[in-house]
CSV table of C-alpha atoms in Angstrom, one decimal:
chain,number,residue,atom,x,y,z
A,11,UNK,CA,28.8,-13.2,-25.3
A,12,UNK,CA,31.1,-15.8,-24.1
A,13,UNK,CA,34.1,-13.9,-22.0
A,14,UNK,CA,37.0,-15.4,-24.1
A,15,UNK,CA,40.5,-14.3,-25.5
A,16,UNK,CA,42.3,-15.5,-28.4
A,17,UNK,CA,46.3,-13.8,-28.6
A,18,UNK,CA,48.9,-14.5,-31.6
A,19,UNK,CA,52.5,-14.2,-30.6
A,20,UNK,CA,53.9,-14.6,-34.4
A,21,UNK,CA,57.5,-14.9,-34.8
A,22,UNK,CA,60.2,-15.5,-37.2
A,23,UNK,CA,60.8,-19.1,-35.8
A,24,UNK,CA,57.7,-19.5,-33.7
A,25,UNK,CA,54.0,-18.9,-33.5
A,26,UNK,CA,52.4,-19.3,-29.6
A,27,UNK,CA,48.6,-18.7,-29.4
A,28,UNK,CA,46.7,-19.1,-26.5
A,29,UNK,CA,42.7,-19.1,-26.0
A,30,UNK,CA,41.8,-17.5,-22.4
A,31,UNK,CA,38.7,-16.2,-20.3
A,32,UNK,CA,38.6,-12.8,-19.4
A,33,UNK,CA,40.1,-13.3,-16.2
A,34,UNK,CA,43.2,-15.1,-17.6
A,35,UNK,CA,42.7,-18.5,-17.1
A,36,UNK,CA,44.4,-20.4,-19.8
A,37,UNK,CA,42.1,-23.0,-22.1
A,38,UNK,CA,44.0,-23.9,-24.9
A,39,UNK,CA,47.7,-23.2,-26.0
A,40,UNK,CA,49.1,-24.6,-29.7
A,41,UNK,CA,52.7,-23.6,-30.4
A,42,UNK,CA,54.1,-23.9,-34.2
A,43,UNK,CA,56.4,-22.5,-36.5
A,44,UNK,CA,56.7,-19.7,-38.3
A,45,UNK,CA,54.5,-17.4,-39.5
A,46,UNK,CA,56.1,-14.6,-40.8
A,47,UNK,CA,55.1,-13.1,-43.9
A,48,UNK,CA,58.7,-12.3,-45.0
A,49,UNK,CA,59.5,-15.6,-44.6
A,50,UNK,CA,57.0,-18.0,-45.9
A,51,UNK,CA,54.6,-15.3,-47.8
A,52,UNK,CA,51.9,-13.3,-47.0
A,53,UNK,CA,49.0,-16.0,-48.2
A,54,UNK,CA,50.7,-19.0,-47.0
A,55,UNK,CA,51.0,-17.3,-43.3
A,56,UNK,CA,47.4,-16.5,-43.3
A,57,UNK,CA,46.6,-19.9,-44.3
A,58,UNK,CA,48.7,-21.7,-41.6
A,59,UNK,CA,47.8,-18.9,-38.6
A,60,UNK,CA,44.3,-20.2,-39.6
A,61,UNK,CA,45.3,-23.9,-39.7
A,62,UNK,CA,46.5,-23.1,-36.0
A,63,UNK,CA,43.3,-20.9,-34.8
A,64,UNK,CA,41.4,-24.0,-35.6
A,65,UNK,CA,43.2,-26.3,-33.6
A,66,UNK,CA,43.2,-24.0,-30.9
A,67,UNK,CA,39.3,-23.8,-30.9
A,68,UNK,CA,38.5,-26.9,-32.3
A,69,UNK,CA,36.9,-27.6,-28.8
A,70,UNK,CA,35.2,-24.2,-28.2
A,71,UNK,CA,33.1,-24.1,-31.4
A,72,UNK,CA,36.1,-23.8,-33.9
A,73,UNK,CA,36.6,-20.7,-35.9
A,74,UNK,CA,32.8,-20.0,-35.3
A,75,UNK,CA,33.3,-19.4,-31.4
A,76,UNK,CA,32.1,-15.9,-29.6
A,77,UNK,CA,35.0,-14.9,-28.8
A,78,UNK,CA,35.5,-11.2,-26.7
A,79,UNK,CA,38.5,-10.2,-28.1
A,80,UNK,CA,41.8,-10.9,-30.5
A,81,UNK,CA,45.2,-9.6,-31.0
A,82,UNK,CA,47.9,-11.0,-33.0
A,83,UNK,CA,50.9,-9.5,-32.7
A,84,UNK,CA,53.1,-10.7,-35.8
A,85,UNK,CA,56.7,-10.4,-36.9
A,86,UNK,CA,56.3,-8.3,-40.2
A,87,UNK,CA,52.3,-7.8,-39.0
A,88,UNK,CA,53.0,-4.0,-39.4
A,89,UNK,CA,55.3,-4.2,-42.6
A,90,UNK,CA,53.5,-2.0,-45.8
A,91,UNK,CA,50.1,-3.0,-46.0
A,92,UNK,CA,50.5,-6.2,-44.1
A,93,UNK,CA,48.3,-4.3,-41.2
A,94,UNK,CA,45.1,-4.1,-43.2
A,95,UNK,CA,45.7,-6.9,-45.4
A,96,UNK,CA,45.9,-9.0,-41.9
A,97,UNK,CA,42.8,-7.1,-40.3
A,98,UNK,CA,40.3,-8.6,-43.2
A,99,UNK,CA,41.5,-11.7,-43.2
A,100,UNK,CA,41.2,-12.5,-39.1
A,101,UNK,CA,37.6,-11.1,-39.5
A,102,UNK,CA,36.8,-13.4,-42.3
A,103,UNK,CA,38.1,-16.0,-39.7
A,104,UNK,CA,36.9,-15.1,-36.9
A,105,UNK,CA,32.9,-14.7,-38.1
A,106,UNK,CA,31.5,-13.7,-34.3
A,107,UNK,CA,34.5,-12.1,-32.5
A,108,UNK,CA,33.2,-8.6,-31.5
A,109,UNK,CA,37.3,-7.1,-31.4
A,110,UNK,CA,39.4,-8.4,-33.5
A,111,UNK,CA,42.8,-6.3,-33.8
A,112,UNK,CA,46.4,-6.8,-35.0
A,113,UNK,CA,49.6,-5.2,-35.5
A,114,UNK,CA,53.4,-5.7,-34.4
A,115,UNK,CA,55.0,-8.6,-32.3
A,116,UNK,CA,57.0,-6.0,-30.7
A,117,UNK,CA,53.7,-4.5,-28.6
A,118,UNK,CA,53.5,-8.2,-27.2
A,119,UNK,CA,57.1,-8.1,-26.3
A,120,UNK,CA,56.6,-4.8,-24.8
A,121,UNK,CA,53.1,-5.5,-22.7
A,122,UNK,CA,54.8,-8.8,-20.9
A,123,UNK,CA,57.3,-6.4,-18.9
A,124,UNK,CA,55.6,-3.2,-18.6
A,125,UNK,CA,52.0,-3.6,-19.5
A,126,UNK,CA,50.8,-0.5,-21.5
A,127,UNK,CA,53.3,1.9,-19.6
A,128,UNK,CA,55.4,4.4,-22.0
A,129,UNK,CA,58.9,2.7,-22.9
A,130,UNK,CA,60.8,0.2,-24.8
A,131,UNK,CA,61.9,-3.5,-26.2
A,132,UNK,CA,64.8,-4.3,-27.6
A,133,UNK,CA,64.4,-7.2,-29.7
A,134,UNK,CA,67.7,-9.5,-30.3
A,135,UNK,CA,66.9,-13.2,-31.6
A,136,UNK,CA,67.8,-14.2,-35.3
A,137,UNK,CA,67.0,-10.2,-35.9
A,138,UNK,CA,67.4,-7.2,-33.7
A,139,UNK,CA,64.9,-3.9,-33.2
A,140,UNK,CA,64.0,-1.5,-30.7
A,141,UNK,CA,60.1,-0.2,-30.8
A,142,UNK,CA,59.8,2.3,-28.4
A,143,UNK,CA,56.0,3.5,-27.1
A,144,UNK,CA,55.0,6.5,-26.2
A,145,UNK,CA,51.3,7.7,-25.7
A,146,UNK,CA,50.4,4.7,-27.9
A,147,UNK,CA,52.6,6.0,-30.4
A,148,UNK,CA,54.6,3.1,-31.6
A,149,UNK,CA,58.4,4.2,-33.2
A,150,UNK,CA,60.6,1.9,-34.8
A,151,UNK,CA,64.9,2.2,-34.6
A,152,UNK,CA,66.7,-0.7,-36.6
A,153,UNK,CA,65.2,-3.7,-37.3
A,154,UNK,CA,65.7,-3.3,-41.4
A,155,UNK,CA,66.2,-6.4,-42.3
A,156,UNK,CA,69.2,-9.0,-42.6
A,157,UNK,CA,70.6,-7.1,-45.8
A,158,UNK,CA,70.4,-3.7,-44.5
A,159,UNK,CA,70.5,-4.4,-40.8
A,160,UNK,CA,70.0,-6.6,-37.6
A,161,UNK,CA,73.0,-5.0,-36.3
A,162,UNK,CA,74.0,-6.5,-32.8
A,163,UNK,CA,71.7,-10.2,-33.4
A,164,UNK,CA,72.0,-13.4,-33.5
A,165,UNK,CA,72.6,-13.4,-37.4
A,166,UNK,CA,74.8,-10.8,-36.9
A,167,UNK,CA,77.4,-12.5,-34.8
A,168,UNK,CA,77.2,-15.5,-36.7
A,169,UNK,CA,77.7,-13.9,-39.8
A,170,UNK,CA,80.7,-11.9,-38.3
A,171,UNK,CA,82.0,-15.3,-36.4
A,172,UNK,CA,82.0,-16.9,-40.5
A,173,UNK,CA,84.0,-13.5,-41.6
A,174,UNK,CA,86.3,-14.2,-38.7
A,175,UNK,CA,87.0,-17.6,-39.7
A,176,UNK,CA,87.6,-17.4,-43.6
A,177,UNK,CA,89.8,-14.3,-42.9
A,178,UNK,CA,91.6,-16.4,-40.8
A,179,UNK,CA,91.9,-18.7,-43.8
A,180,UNK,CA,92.8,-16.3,-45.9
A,181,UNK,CA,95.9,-15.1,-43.8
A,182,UNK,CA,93.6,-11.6,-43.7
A,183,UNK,CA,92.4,-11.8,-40.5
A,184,UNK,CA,93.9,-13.0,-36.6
A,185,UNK,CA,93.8,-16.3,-35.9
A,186,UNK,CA,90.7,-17.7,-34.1
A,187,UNK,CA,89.4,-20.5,-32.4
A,188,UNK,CA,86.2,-19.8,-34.5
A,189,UNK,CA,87.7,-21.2,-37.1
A,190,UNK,CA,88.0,-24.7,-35.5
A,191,UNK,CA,84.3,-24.5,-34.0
A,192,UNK,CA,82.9,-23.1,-37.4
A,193,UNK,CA,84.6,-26.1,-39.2
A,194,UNK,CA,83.2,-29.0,-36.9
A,195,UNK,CA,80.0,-28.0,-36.8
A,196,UNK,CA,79.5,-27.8,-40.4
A,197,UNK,CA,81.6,-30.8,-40.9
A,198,UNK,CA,85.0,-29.9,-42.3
A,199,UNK,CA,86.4,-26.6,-43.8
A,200,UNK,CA,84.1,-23.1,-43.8
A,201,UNK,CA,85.5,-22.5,-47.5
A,202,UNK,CA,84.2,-25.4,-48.9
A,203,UNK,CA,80.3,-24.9,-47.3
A,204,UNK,CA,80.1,-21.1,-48.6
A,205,UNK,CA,77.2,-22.6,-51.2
A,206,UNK,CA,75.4,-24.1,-48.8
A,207,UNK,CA,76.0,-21.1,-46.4
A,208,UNK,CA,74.0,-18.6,-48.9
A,209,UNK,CA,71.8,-20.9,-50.0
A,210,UNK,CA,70.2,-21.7,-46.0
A,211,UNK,CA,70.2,-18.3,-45.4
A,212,UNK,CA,70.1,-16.2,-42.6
A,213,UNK,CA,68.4,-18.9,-40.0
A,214,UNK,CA,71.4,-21.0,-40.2
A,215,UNK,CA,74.2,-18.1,-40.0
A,216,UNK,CA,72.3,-17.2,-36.9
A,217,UNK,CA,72.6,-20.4,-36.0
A,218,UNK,CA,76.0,-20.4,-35.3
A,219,UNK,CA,76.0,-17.4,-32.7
A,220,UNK,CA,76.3,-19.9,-30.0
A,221,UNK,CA,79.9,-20.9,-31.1
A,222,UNK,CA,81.1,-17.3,-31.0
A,223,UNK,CA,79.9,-17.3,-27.3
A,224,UNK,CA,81.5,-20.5,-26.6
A,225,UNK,CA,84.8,-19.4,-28.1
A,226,UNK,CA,84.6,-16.1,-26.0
A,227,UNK,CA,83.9,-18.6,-23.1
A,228,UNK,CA,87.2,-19.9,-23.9
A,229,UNK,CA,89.1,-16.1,-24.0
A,230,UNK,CA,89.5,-15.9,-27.8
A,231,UNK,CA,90.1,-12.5,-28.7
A,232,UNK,CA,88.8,-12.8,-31.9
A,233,UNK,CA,85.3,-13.8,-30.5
A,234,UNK,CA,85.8,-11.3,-27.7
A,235,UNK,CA,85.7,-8.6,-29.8
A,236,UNK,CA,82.2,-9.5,-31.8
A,237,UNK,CA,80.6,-9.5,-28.6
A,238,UNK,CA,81.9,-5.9,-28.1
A,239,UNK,CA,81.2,-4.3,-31.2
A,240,UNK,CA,77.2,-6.2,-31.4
A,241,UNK,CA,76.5,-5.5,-27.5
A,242,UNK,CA,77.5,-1.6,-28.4
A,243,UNK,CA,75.1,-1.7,-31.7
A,244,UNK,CA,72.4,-3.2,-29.4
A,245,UNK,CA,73.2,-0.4,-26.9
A,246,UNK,CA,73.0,2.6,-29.4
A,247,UNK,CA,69.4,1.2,-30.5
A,248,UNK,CA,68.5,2.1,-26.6
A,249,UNK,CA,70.1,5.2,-26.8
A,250,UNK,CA,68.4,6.4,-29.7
A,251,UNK,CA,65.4,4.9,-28.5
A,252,UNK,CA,65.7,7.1,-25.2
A,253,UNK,CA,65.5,10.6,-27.5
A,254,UNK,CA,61.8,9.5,-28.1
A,255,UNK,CA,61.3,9.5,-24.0
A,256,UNK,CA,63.1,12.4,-23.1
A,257,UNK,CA,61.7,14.5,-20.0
A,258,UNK,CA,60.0,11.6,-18.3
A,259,UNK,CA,62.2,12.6,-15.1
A,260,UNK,CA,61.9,8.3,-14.9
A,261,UNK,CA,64.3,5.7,-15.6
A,262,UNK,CA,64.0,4.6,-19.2
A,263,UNK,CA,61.8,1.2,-19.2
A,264,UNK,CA,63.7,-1.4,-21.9
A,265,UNK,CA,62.5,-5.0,-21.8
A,266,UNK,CA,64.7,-7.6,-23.4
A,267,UNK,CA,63.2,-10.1,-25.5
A,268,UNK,CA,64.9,-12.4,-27.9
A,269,UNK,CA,66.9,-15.3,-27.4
A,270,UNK,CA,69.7,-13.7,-27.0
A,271,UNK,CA,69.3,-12.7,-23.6
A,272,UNK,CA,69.5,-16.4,-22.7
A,273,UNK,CA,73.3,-16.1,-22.8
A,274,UNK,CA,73.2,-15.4,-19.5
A,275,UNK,CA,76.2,-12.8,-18.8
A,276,UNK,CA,78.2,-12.9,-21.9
A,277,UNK,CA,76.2,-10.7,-23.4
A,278,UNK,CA,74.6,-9.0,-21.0
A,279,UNK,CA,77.5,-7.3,-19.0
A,280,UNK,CA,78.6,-5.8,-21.8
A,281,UNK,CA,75.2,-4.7,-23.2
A,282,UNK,CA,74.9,-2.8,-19.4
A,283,UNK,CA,78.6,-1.2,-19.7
A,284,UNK,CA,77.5,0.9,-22.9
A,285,UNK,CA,74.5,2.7,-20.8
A,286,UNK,CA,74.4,4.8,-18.2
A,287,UNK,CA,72.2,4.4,-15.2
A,288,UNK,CA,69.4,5.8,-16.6
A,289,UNK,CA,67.9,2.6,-18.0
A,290,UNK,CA,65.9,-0.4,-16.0
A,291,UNK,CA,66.4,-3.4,-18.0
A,292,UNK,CA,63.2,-5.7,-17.4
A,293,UNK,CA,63.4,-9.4,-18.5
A,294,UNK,CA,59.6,-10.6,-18.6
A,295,UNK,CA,58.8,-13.5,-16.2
A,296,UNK,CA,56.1,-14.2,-18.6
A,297,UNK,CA,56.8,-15.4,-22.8
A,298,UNK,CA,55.3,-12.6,-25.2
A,299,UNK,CA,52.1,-14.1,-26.0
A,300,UNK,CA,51.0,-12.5,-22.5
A,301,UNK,CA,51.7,-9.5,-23.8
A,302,UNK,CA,49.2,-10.4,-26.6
A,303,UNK,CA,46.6,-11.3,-24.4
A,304,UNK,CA,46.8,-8.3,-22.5
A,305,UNK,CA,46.6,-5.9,-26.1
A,306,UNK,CA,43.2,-7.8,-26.6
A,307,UNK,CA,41.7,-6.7,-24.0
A,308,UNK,CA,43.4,-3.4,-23.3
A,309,UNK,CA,42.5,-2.5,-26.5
A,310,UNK,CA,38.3,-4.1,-26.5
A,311,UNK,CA,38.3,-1.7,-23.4
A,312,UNK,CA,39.2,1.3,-24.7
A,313,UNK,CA,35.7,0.5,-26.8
A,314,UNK,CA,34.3,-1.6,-24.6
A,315,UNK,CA,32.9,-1.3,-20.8
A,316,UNK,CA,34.9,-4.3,-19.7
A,317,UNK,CA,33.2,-4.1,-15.9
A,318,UNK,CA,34.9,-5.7,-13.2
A,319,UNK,CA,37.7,-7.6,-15.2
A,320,UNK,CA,40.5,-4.9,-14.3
A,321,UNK,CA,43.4,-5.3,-16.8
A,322,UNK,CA,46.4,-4.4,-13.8
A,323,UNK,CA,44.6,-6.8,-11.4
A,324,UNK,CA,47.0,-9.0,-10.2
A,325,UNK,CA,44.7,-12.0,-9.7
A,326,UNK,CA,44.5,-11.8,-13.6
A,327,UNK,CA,48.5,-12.5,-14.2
A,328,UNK,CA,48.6,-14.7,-11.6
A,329,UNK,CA,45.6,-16.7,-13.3
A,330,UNK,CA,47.2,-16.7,-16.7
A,331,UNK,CA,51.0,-17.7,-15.1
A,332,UNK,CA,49.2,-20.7,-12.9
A,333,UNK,CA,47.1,-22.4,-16.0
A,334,UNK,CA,50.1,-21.6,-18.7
A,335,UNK,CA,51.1,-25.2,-19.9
């Protein structure tokens, strides 16, 4: 059987998948939107994850090829029966794969910073969750959804940064610079965009996190105080998290992943002043679709005698970081 790897990073915005050799050499990458079920349907992100598994393998025998072993981790992978409904259709895909699993984006998320050590992520893009592992155990805290939740993300400080700015209008609220920024980028006054703001959704609130940060940037209070209240919500995820990992005698593993972490220290220092010292914060040098890759073959060797190709040998993340286009 041919020693390859095919790994699904799925995401709300973007889907990554690379095709590998056992040793983490990198073939093939395709990157495209996103395939969230939530999103864009369960049917129709079966149909394009396959559109994308094709191009990936279109040189390597197509969806026919003998491949070792797949993972895709997916955004909403894991939601209901998405799990099983998921499982049968990659095998119908994937005709002579011997492993084929999948299940939540988060494990990718967590694998890139800590392999398959005990611990947690803390998701904050568009949405925000914390999945923390123990024993294999996966245990979800937040992560309910825009209506319901997503407290501390990227929608969420948009959406406050538009409450901000039409409270200001109202003469409810202080007055912000977020009103100003909100207005320009949209083209004139919030009030008159609220149709369009509903109608886009919560992509295109989340969109407009970046302002809030800039008007922060620029000391507005206003702004100021939305980064304090979502960097606290984003800090009692962890904390609750922690309860699961109790009695470790260990600092509490957290990987960041999510865009948000790109905000360089905005976000960040105060994220850090609402935990204690009992928490190493791990920012993976590596995207999430590593993380995949090493699922696939952590979890084909739990079944599998896998030999000589040692899963924590560095050569193999070196391989995978040196052939990563």
């Amino acid at each position: 059987m041919d020693k390859y790897i095919v790994a699904i990073d799925g995401g709300a915005t973007k889907t990554d998948i690379v095709l590998c050799t056992i040793d983490g050499k990198v073939l093939n990458r395709v990157i495209g939107g996103s395939s969230n079920p939530n999103d864009i349907g369960f049917d129709e992100s079966v149909r394009y994850l396959k559109s994308l598994l094709e191009k990936l393998l279109e040189n390597y025998g197509g969806l026919e090829a003998r491949l070792f072993s797949f993972y895709a981790g997916l955004s909403g992978g894991s939601v209901g029966k998405n799990k099983e409904r998921y499982t049968l259709a990659f095998k119908e895909m994937l005709i002579n794969t011997a492993n084929v699993y999948n299940g939540s984006d988060a494990i990718n998320a967590l694998n890139s910073g800590i392999g398959c050590d005990n611990g947690m992520v803390l998701i904050a893009g568009t949405g925000s969750a914390l999945f923390v592992r123990k024993d294999g155990e996966i245990i979800q805290k937040g992560g309910w959804g825009y209506l319901l939740d997503d407290a501390g993300s990227g929608y969420d400080i948009g959406r406050r940064g538009f409450c901000a700015a039409l409270r200001d209008y109202d003469g409810r609220g202080e007055s912000t610079m977020l009103s100003e920024l909100y207005s320009q980028h949209l083209g004139g006054p919030v009030y008159k965009f609220i149709p369009e703001i509903y109608q886009k959704g919560k992509q295109f609130i989340a969109s407009f996190a970046p302002l809030v940060f800039e008007a922060d940037s620029r000391k507005d209070k206003v702004a100021g105080s939305i980064l304090d209240e979502c960097a606290a919500e984003l800090a009692l995820l962890v904390k609750a998290g922690a309860k699961h990992l109790t009695g470790s005698g260990e600092l509490y593993k957290v990987v960041l992943a999510g865009g948000l972490w790109k905000s360089k220290d905005a976000l960040m220092n105060r994220f850090k002043s609402n935990l204690g010292k009992d928490f190493l914060l791990i920012q993976p040098e590596l995207p999430p679709v590593y993380g995949a890759v090493v699922e696939a073959l952590a979890r084909a060797k739990k079944e599998y005698a896998v030999g000589e190709y040692i899963l924590t040998d560095g050569n193999f993340y070196k391989n995978f970081k040196n052939t990563l286009n």
